[in-house]
Tab-separated table of C-alpha atoms and ligand atoms in Angstrom:
chain	number	residue	atom	x	y	z
A	1	UNK	CA	25.229	-12.540	-14.004
A	2	UNK	CA	28.744	-11.086	-13.678
A	3	UNK	CA	31.402	-13.196	-15.318
A	4	UNK	CA	33.907	-14.965	-13.064
A	5	UNK	CA	36.689	-12.821	-14.498
A	6	UNK	CA	34.734	-9.620	-13.796
A	7	UNK	CA	33.936	-10.815	-10.226
A	8	UNK	CA	37.623	-11.531	-9.492
A	9	UNK	CA	38.596	-8.180	-10.986
A	10	UNK	CA	35.970	-6.327	-8.883
A	11	UNK	CA	36.936	-8.189	-5.724
A	12	UNK	CA	40.623	-7.478	-6.321
A	13	UNK	CA	39.870	-3.792	-6.914
A	14	UNK	CA	37.836	-3.634	-3.691
A	15	UNK	CA	40.645	-5.309	-1.752
A	16	UNK	CA	43.186	-2.921	-3.266
A	17	UNK	CA	41.046	0.014	-2.158
A	18	UNK	CA	40.946	-1.400	1.378
A	19	UNK	CA	37.281	-2.408	1.111
A	20	UNK	CA	35.931	-5.754	2.234
A	21	UNK	CA	32.762	-7.234	0.848
A	22	UNK	CA	30.138	-7.701	3.601
A	23	UNK	CA	29.325	-11.209	4.672
A	24	UNK	CA	25.641	-11.987	5.245
A	25	UNK	CA	26.185	-12.380	8.992
A	26	UNK	CA	27.658	-8.869	9.181
A	27	UNK	CA	24.641	-7.462	7.406
A	28	UNK	CA	22.222	-8.870	10.005
A	29	UNK	CA	21.457	-6.592	12.957
A	30	UNK	CA	22.275	-7.901	16.411
A	31	UNK	CA	18.869	-8.862	17.773
A	32	UNK	CA	18.223	-10.872	20.856
A	33	UNK	CA	15.327	-13.279	20.721
A	34	UNK	CA	13.590	-12.906	24.057
A	35	UNK	CA	12.567	-15.707	26.311
A	36	UNK	CA	8.840	-15.497	26.642
A	37	UNK	CA	7.617	-16.218	30.152
A	38	UNK	CA	4.021	-15.814	29.025
A	39	UNK	CA	3.930	-18.783	26.705
A	40	UNK	CA	4.604	-22.349	27.753
A	41	UNK	CA	6.649	-24.469	25.372
A	42	UNK	CA	4.099	-25.517	22.793
A	43	UNK	CA	2.479	-28.737	23.950
A	44	UNK	CA	0.997	-29.418	20.583
A	45	UNK	CA	-1.855	-31.869	20.269
A	46	UNK	CA	-0.775	-33.277	16.923
A	47	UNK	CA	-2.983	-33.617	13.873
A	48	UNK	CA	-5.309	-32.327	12.610
A	49	UNK	CA	-4.579	-28.686	13.301
A	50	UNK	CA	-5.506	-25.304	11.854
A	51	UNK	CA	-3.805	-22.000	12.644
A	52	UNK	CA	-4.778	-18.520	11.513
A	53	UNK	CA	-4.546	-14.810	12.196
A	54	UNK	CA	-6.517	-13.843	15.311
A	55	UNK	CA	-9.561	-12.676	13.312
A	56	UNK	CA	-10.071	-16.336	12.355
A	57	UNK	CA	-11.419	-16.783	15.884
A	58	UNK	CA	-12.832	-13.295	16.480
A	59	UNK	CA	-15.024	-12.813	13.380
A	60	UNK	CA	-18.193	-14.905	13.291
A	61	UNK	CA	-20.880	-15.884	10.800
A	62	UNK	CA	-24.598	-15.208	11.444
A	63	UNK	CA	-24.792	-18.607	13.171
A	64	UNK	CA	-22.136	-17.471	15.648
A	65	UNK	CA	-19.342	-19.720	14.377
A	66	UNK	CA	-15.838	-18.381	13.901
A	67	UNK	CA	-13.935	-19.029	10.686
A	68	UNK	CA	-11.469	-21.406	12.307
A	69	UNK	CA	-14.317	-23.416	13.862
A	70	UNK	CA	-16.064	-23.746	10.497
A	71	UNK	CA	-12.785	-24.880	8.914
A	72	UNK	CA	-11.937	-27.352	11.686
A	73	UNK	CA	-15.393	-28.906	11.590
A	74	UNK	CA	-15.064	-29.451	7.842
A	75	UNK	CA	-11.505	-30.785	8.185
A	76	UNK	CA	-12.488	-33.345	10.817
A	77	UNK	CA	-15.511	-34.374	8.721
A	78	UNK	CA	-13.150	-35.405	5.945
A	79	UNK	CA	-13.165	-32.281	3.762
A	80	UNK	CA	-10.103	-31.417	1.723
A	81	UNK	CA	-7.826	-29.114	3.787
A	82	UNK	CA	-7.977	-26.292	1.231
A	83	UNK	CA	-11.782	-26.503	0.907
A	84	UNK	CA	-11.967	-26.315	4.710
A	85	UNK	CA	-9.809	-23.208	5.112
A	86	UNK	CA	-11.311	-21.382	2.129
A	87	UNK	CA	-14.686	-21.864	3.841
A	88	UNK	CA	-13.077	-20.701	7.091
A	89	UNK	CA	-11.691	-17.445	5.708
A	90	UNK	CA	-15.002	-16.828	3.937
A	91	UNK	CA	-16.544	-16.199	7.367
A	92	UNK	CA	-14.085	-13.324	7.779
A	93	UNK	CA	-14.510	-12.102	4.186
A	94	UNK	CA	-18.294	-11.888	4.622
A	95	UNK	CA	-18.196	-10.194	8.051
A	96	UNK	CA	-18.954	-6.543	7.235
A	97	UNK	CA	-17.539	-5.361	10.566
A	98	UNK	CA	-14.022	-6.594	9.744
A	99	UNK	CA	-12.673	-3.625	7.804
A	100	UNK	CA	-9.540	-5.423	6.705
A	101	UNK	CA	-10.931	-8.239	4.566
A	102	UNK	CA	-13.624	-8.725	1.900
A	103	UNK	CA	-17.040	-7.096	2.399
A	104	UNK	CA	-16.627	-3.887	4.438
A	105	UNK	CA	-12.869	-3.709	3.837
A	106	UNK	CA	-11.501	-0.158	3.784
A	107	UNK	CA	-11.175	1.067	0.192
A	108	UNK	CA	-8.347	2.538	-1.856
A	109	UNK	CA	-7.861	6.290	-2.304
A	110	UNK	CA	-10.649	6.357	-4.926
A	111	UNK	CA	-13.126	4.781	-2.500
A	112	UNK	CA	-13.005	1.411	-4.275
A	113	UNK	CA	-12.454	-1.827	-2.339
A	114	UNK	CA	-9.790	-3.947	-4.069
A	115	UNK	CA	-9.117	-7.437	-2.731
A	116	UNK	CA	-6.051	-9.697	-2.910
A	117	UNK	CA	-5.954	-13.447	-2.165
A	118	UNK	CA	-3.941	-16.586	-2.827
A	119	UNK	CA	-3.985	-20.243	-1.887
A	120	UNK	CA	-1.944	-23.428	-2.226
A	121	UNK	CA	-2.954	-27.084	-2.127
A	122	UNK	CA	-0.159	-29.283	-0.813
A	123	UNK	CA	-1.190	-32.737	-2.082
A	124	UNK	CA	-1.566	-31.614	-5.703
A	125	UNK	CA	1.142	-28.899	-5.610
A	126	UNK	CA	-1.241	-26.345	-7.118
A	127	UNK	CA	-1.727	-22.648	-6.453
A	128	UNK	CA	-4.086	-19.812	-7.383
A	129	UNK	CA	-4.228	-16.072	-6.796
A	130	UNK	CA	-6.127	-12.867	-7.564
A	131	UNK	CA	-4.996	-9.254	-7.159
A	132	UNK	CA	-6.928	-5.946	-7.133
A	133	UNK	CA	-10.216	-7.829	-7.488
A	134	UNK	CA	-13.307	-5.581	-7.300
A	135	UNK	CA	-16.970	-6.255	-6.431
A	136	UNK	CA	-16.599	-9.935	-5.407
A	137	UNK	CA	-16.424	-10.519	-1.637
A	138	UNK	CA	-14.969	-14.024	-1.552
A	139	UNK	CA	-11.534	-13.435	-3.069
A	140	UNK	CA	-10.047	-16.634	-1.599
A	141	UNK	CA	-12.623	-18.786	-3.393
A	142	UNK	CA	-11.896	-16.904	-6.620
A	143	UNK	CA	-8.163	-17.638	-6.139
A	144	UNK	CA	-9.058	-21.307	-5.668
A	145	UNK	CA	-11.204	-21.189	-8.825
A	146	UNK	CA	-8.174	-19.869	-10.754
A	147	UNK	CA	-6.289	-22.892	-9.393
A	148	UNK	CA	-9.091	-25.363	-10.137
A	149	UNK	CA	-10.209	-24.168	-13.563
A	150	UNK	CA	-7.225	-22.637	-15.351
A	151	UNK	CA	-3.647	-23.371	-16.242
A	152	UNK	CA	-2.716	-19.944	-14.848
A	153	UNK	CA	-1.867	-19.025	-11.275
A	154	UNK	CA	-2.492	-15.292	-10.930
A	155	UNK	CA	-5.271	-13.097	-12.403
A	156	UNK	CA	-5.533	-9.380	-11.615
A	157	UNK	CA	-7.891	-6.409	-11.927
A	158	UNK	CA	-10.694	-6.447	-14.513
A	159	UNK	CA	-9.540	-9.842	-15.844
A	160	UNK	CA	-9.879	-11.376	-12.375
A	161	UNK	CA	-13.375	-9.913	-11.955
A	162	UNK	CA	-14.452	-11.078	-15.395
A	163	UNK	CA	-13.201	-14.573	-14.619
A	164	UNK	CA	-15.068	-14.580	-11.275
A	165	UNK	CA	-18.322	-13.541	-12.939
A	166	UNK	CA	-17.884	-16.267	-15.538
A	167	UNK	CA	-17.421	-18.725	-12.665
A	168	UNK	CA	-20.740	-17.616	-11.189
A	169	UNK	CA	-19.490	-15.506	-8.269
A	170	UNK	CA	-21.911	-12.839	-7.069
A	171	UNK	CA	-21.190	-9.205	-7.925
A	172	UNK	CA	-21.834	-6.782	-5.051
A	173	UNK	CA	-20.784	-3.394	-3.752
A	174	UNK	CA	-18.182	-4.127	-1.057
A	175	UNK	CA	-18.188	-0.601	0.389
A	176	UNK	CA	-20.320	-0.577	3.546
A	177	UNK	CA	-21.827	2.638	4.929
A	178	UNK	CA	-19.205	2.632	7.706
A	179	UNK	CA	-16.287	2.168	5.308
A	180	UNK	CA	-17.678	4.893	3.010
A	181	UNK	CA	-17.952	7.268	6.003
A	182	UNK	CA	-14.375	6.430	7.016
A	183	UNK	CA	-13.187	7.068	3.452
A	184	UNK	CA	-14.934	10.466	3.387
A	185	UNK	CA	-13.341	11.391	6.714
A	186	UNK	CA	-9.924	10.386	5.353
A	187	UNK	CA	-10.495	12.510	2.202
A	188	UNK	CA	-11.772	15.502	4.159
A	189	UNK	CA	-8.749	15.501	6.469
A	190	UNK	CA	-6.157	14.769	3.806
A	191	UNK	CA	-5.274	18.275	2.744
A	192	UNK	CA	-6.240	21.427	4.648
A	193	UNK	CA	-6.193	23.604	1.508
A	194	UNK	CA	-8.366	21.489	-0.769
A	195	UNK	CA	-12.070	22.041	-1.453
A	196	UNK	CA	-13.340	19.448	1.022
A	197	UNK	CA	-14.743	20.863	4.255
A	198	UNK	CA	-13.948	19.277	7.594
A	199	UNK	CA	-16.115	16.301	8.570
A	200	UNK	CA	-19.538	17.103	9.994
A	201	UNK	CA	-19.116	15.203	13.206
A	202	UNK	CA	-22.786	15.267	14.071
A	203	UNK	CA	-23.398	13.171	10.998
A	204	UNK	CA	-20.293	11.018	11.294
A	205	UNK	CA	-19.157	10.962	14.910
A	206	UNK	CA	-15.618	9.945	15.693
A	207	UNK	CA	-15.810	6.485	17.109
A	208	UNK	CA	-14.605	6.152	20.688
A	209	UNK	CA	-10.862	6.504	20.507
A	210	UNK	CA	-9.834	2.990	19.669
A	211	UNK	CA	-6.123	3.235	19.096
A	212	UNK	CA	-5.011	-0.243	18.334
A	213	UNK	CA	-1.553	-1.171	19.435
A	214	UNK	CA	-0.508	-4.766	18.900
A	215	UNK	CA	-1.777	-5.532	22.389
A	216	UNK	CA	-5.144	-3.869	21.823
A	217	UNK	CA	-7.796	-6.545	21.877
A	218	UNK	CA	-10.717	-4.302	20.966
A	219	UNK	CA	-13.159	-5.726	18.425
A	220	UNK	CA	-12.243	-5.604	14.770
A	221	UNK	CA	-8.961	-3.957	15.654
A	222	UNK	CA	-6.448	-6.588	14.728
A	223	UNK	CA	-4.589	-4.280	12.387
A	224	UNK	CA	-6.477	-1.008	12.716
A	225	UNK	CA	-5.358	2.181	14.342
A	226	UNK	CA	-7.178	5.517	14.455
A	227	UNK	CA	-5.247	8.713	13.879
A	228	UNK	CA	-5.995	11.944	15.738
A	229	UNK	CA	-8.660	12.821	13.131
A	230	UNK	CA	-10.553	9.616	13.905
A	231	UNK	CA	-9.541	8.107	10.587
A	232	UNK	CA	-8.915	4.362	10.705
A	233	UNK	CA	-5.848	3.001	8.957
A	234	UNK	CA	-5.457	-0.661	8.328
A	235	UNK	CA	-3.430	-3.293	6.746
A	236	UNK	CA	-5.386	-6.336	7.986
A	237	UNK	CA	-5.805	-9.768	6.495
A	238	UNK	CA	-6.510	-13.354	7.335
A	239	UNK	CA	-4.052	-16.155	6.709
A	240	UNK	CA	-5.161	-19.718	7.547
A	241	UNK	CA	-3.151	-22.957	7.304
A	242	UNK	CA	-4.353	-26.530	7.868
A	243	UNK	CA	-2.808	-29.974	8.245
A	244	UNK	CA	-5.282	-32.847	8.220
A	245	UNK	CA	-4.966	-36.165	10.062
A	246	UNK	CA	-3.043	-37.675	7.107
A	247	UNK	CA	-0.531	-34.837	7.071
A	248	UNK	CA	-1.905	-33.145	3.947
A	249	UNK	CA	-1.427	-29.398	4.045
A	250	UNK	CA	-3.049	-26.269	2.597
A	251	UNK	CA	-2.731	-22.508	3.014
A	252	UNK	CA	-4.772	-19.421	2.101
A	253	UNK	CA	-4.519	-15.658	2.614
A	254	UNK	CA	-7.151	-13.028	1.783
A	255	UNK	CA	-7.310	-9.268	2.373
A	256	UNK	CA	-8.542	-5.842	1.349
A	257	UNK	CA	-4.955	-4.741	1.906
A	258	UNK	CA	-3.688	-1.365	2.965
A	259	UNK	CA	-6.437	1.239	3.489
A	260	UNK	CA	-6.347	4.306	1.203
A	261	UNK	CA	-3.775	2.589	-1.011
A	262	UNK	CA	-2.974	3.850	-4.489
A	263	UNK	CA	-5.423	2.111	-6.857
A	264	UNK	CA	-3.818	-1.003	-8.257
A	265	UNK	CA	-1.492	-1.503	-5.283
A	266	UNK	CA	-1.090	-5.214	-4.616
A	267	UNK	CA	0.329	-6.351	-1.287
A	268	UNK	CA	1.957	-9.588	-0.227
A	269	UNK	CA	-1.237	-11.611	0.294
A	270	UNK	CA	-1.749	-12.742	-3.318
A	271	UNK	CA	1.934	-13.373	-3.945
A	272	UNK	CA	2.737	-17.065	-3.705
A	273	UNK	CA	5.727	-17.374	-1.378
A	274	UNK	CA	5.097	-14.033	0.346
A	275	UNK	CA	1.504	-13.968	1.688
A	276	UNK	CA	1.343	-17.746	2.020
A	277	UNK	CA	3.189	-20.867	0.955
A	278	UNK	CA	2.699	-24.575	1.386
A	279	UNK	CA	4.845	-27.622	0.648
A	280	UNK	CA	3.154	-30.917	1.455
A	281	UNK	CA	6.442	-32.507	2.551
A	282	UNK	CA	7.300	-29.730	5.033
A	283	UNK	CA	4.499	-27.410	6.181
A	284	UNK	CA	2.814	-24.093	5.503
A	285	UNK	CA	3.309	-20.463	6.458
A	286	UNK	CA	1.634	-17.106	5.902
A	287	UNK	CA	1.723	-13.483	6.892
A	288	UNK	CA	-0.336	-10.444	7.879
A	289	UNK	CA	0.825	-6.874	8.402
A	290	UNK	CA	2.991	-4.602	6.279
A	291	UNK	CA	3.066	-6.435	2.968
A	292	UNK	CA	5.746	-4.184	1.517
A	293	UNK	CA	8.149	-5.524	4.169
A	294	UNK	CA	7.202	-9.155	3.633
A	295	UNK	CA	7.364	-9.179	-0.161
A	296	UNK	CA	11.070	-8.341	-0.118
A	297	UNK	CA	11.969	-11.482	1.834
A	298	UNK	CA	9.405	-13.891	0.318
A	299	UNK	CA	8.559	-14.535	3.967
A	300	UNK	CA	6.184	-17.494	3.726
A	301	UNK	CA	8.497	-19.364	1.364
A	302	UNK	CA	11.493	-18.547	3.528
A	303	UNK	CA	9.717	-19.851	6.653
A	304	UNK	CA	8.917	-23.140	4.918
A	305	UNK	CA	12.516	-23.394	3.720
A	306	UNK	CA	13.820	-22.813	7.267
A	307	UNK	CA	11.470	-25.566	8.501
A	308	UNK	CA	12.747	-27.830	5.719
A	309	UNK	CA	16.248	-27.285	7.124
A	310	UNK	CA	14.988	-28.595	10.462
A	311	UNK	CA	13.992	-25.470	12.396
A	312	UNK	CA	10.856	-25.700	14.530
A	313	UNK	CA	8.131	-23.269	13.370
A	314	UNK	CA	8.833	-20.612	16.003
A	315	UNK	CA	12.538	-20.432	15.262
A	316	UNK	CA	11.853	-20.391	11.518
A	317	UNK	CA	9.484	-17.437	11.893
A	318	UNK	CA	11.816	-15.430	14.114
A	319	UNK	CA	14.597	-15.947	11.591
A	320	UNK	CA	12.268	-14.616	8.900
A	321	UNK	CA	11.474	-11.554	11.074
A	322	UNK	CA	15.198	-10.894	11.440
A	323	UNK	CA	15.585	-11.103	7.686
A	324	UNK	CA	12.744	-8.589	7.283
A	325	UNK	CA	14.529	-6.130	9.534
A	326	UNK	CA	17.839	-6.684	7.770
A	327	UNK	CA	16.037	-5.803	4.513
A	328	UNK	CA	14.245	-2.709	5.870
A	329	UNK	CA	15.228	0.701	4.543
A	330	UNK	CA	16.528	3.112	7.168
A	331	UNK	CA	13.581	5.568	6.928
A	332	UNK	CA	11.436	2.827	8.476
A	333	UNK	CA	13.795	2.048	11.366
A	334	UNK	CA	14.238	3.972	14.605
A	335	UNK	CA	17.648	4.923	15.979
A	336	UNK	CA	17.988	1.439	17.515
A	337	UNK	CA	17.226	-0.305	14.232
A	338	UNK	CA	13.673	-1.257	15.264
A	339	UNK	CA	10.940	-1.143	12.640
A	340	UNK	CA	8.095	1.383	12.583
A	341	UNK	CA	5.689	-1.349	11.573
A	342	UNK	CA	4.244	-4.574	12.787
A	343	UNK	CA	4.303	-7.798	10.807
A	344	UNK	CA	3.002	-11.222	11.849
A	345	UNK	CA	3.931	-14.662	10.574
A	346	UNK	CA	2.193	-17.998	11.159
A	347	UNK	CA	3.628	-21.464	10.460
A	348	UNK	CA	2.718	-25.109	10.943
A	349	UNK	CA	4.779	-28.155	10.040
A	350	UNK	CA	3.724	-31.564	8.790
A	351	UNK	CA	3.706	-32.981	12.319
A	352	UNK	CA	1.286	-30.296	13.488
A	353	UNK	CA	3.777	-28.172	15.449
A	354	UNK	CA	2.887	-24.522	14.983
A	355	UNK	CA	3.801	-20.955	15.941
A	356	UNK	CA	3.048	-17.295	15.364
A	357	UNK	CA	5.742	-14.625	15.485
A	358	UNK	CA	5.879	-10.876	15.045
A	359	UNK	CA	8.173	-7.893	15.410
A	360	UNK	CA	6.616	-6.462	18.607
A	361	UNK	CA	5.230	-8.299	21.619
A	362	UNK	CA	1.448	-8.388	21.868
A	363	UNK	CA	0.036	-10.055	18.754
A	364	UNK	CA	-1.957	-13.246	19.013
A	365	UNK	CA	-2.934	-15.962	16.575
A	366	UNK	CA	-5.734	-18.543	16.525
A	367	UNK	CA	-5.279	-22.307	16.820
A	368	UNK	CA	-7.789	-25.140	16.549
A	369	UNK	CA	-6.785	-28.725	17.325
A	370	UNK	CA	-8.215	-31.542	19.434
A	371	UNK	CA	-7.899	-29.267	22.481
A	372	UNK	CA	-10.353	-26.768	20.989
A	373	UNK	CA	-10.149	-23.279	19.503
A	374	UNK	CA	-8.103	-20.638	21.278
A	375	UNK	CA	-5.818	-17.630	20.883
A	376	UNK	CA	-2.109	-18.009	21.654
A	377	UNK	CA	0.595	-15.375	21.925
A	378	UNK	CA	3.011	-14.775	19.092
A	379	UNK	CA	6.745	-14.994	19.692
A	380	UNK	CA	8.421	-11.651	19.091
A	381	UNK	CA	11.706	-9.847	18.638
A	382	UNK	CA	11.021	-6.696	20.688
A	383	UNK	CA	9.220	-5.936	23.967
A	384	UNK	CA	6.259	-3.543	23.961
A	385	UNK	CA	8.373	-1.119	25.951
A	386	UNK	CA	10.801	-0.959	23.027
A	387	UNK	CA	8.234	0.273	20.511
A	388	UNK	CA	8.987	3.634	18.937
A	389	UNK	CA	6.546	6.364	20.025
A	390	UNK	CA	3.342	6.774	18.012
A	391	UNK	CA	0.907	4.301	16.552
A	392	UNK	CA	2.352	0.977	15.584
A	393	UNK	CA	0.258	-1.190	13.377
A	394	UNK	CA	0.745	-2.836	10.061
A	395	UNK	CA	0.928	0.816	9.088
A	396	UNK	CA	3.964	2.834	8.194
A	397	UNK	CA	4.121	5.759	10.592
A	398	UNK	CA	7.325	7.506	9.620
A	399	UNK	CA	7.136	9.795	6.570
B	1	LIG	N1	-0.373	-7.933	4.287
B	1	LIG	C1	-1.504	-7.225	3.777
B	1	LIG	C2	-1.077	-6.238	2.743
B	1	LIG	O1	0.007	-5.679	2.859
B	1	LIG	C3	-2.275	-6.523	4.785
B	1	LIG	C4	-2.249	-7.083	6.183
B	1	LIG	O2	-2.035	-8.217	6.378
B	1	LIG	O3	-2.470	-6.383	7.166
B	1	LIG	O4	-1.845	-5.962	1.859
């Protein structure tokens, strides 16, 4: 910390040189929050309620139930809110066709699937997390086991796997045939002068041109886009937050993170306060999308703090998005100051009011309350027509 004397001296020197220190308001870009004609003012149904990323409603278990339905059924049968949502995200973790979470997640640059997850339990003020976990599909349950069985909060890498095995979790290869084929295609197209030949398309055909923009509702595409070589790129995650009928709150986030990441890279999902956060007196929030952007603003914590100050969830999340953009380095902004990435936030308060918000129009989130399970549109800062050219996903597209 600078001493008071040093601060006064520095400030005086800056003033003498004709410099003024920036105020926070000056540092924020001028961004207009749009009125959204497509979404009625939230007529929320009260408690209990669960919200999640859209894959909470899209991915299903072999019995045909979505993750948010499994969680809601447990919640309304009296289960603890964290037990309910950990079971809910497990549906997504175990769905091999979702290449952004758990089993079937796209691997790192070595072809190894590494998972990140964290959770918080409002009533007991406890938290657990795992980072770069290998060979165990249900990372959220492992994060909860860290919370339940240790005095630690965060285990990573081989230590996290060892702990999971000691807890009786099943070891399995998380790389599906499809994800292995996608990894090989990525490797083969990485460098034209290396010793890998181009993909043999007869053996591994390019899948039909799915090019996910935020408004693309194609299956398993929530955060996936395909480059011109047919290589999928994904961030991709599920965050789920629940408030039960008594107003007790819990949050969880689980992911395989950024595809083709450098081994050991940990995103925002397992970081308490970034990937998810929960305070039983206020509410819960979480994030999916470019974790590197979210970590720098502690987005989930910041959203809960804005709600504590009295903001409704939607306003809190849009304020967090603005903070993200204010903290984004210029190489990731276009000439208008708009980001070359997508990021989604989700928040619910203790009364059961909820929202999703993102940088660019088009993302949806899942809700389950007494009115049933459904997708709703996220609030946003920028119209689709304002997106920079090229693929926009959770993925960085500007070198
Ligand atoms: N936020 C996750 C990460 O950066 C990925 C995602 O949500 O898409 O690892």
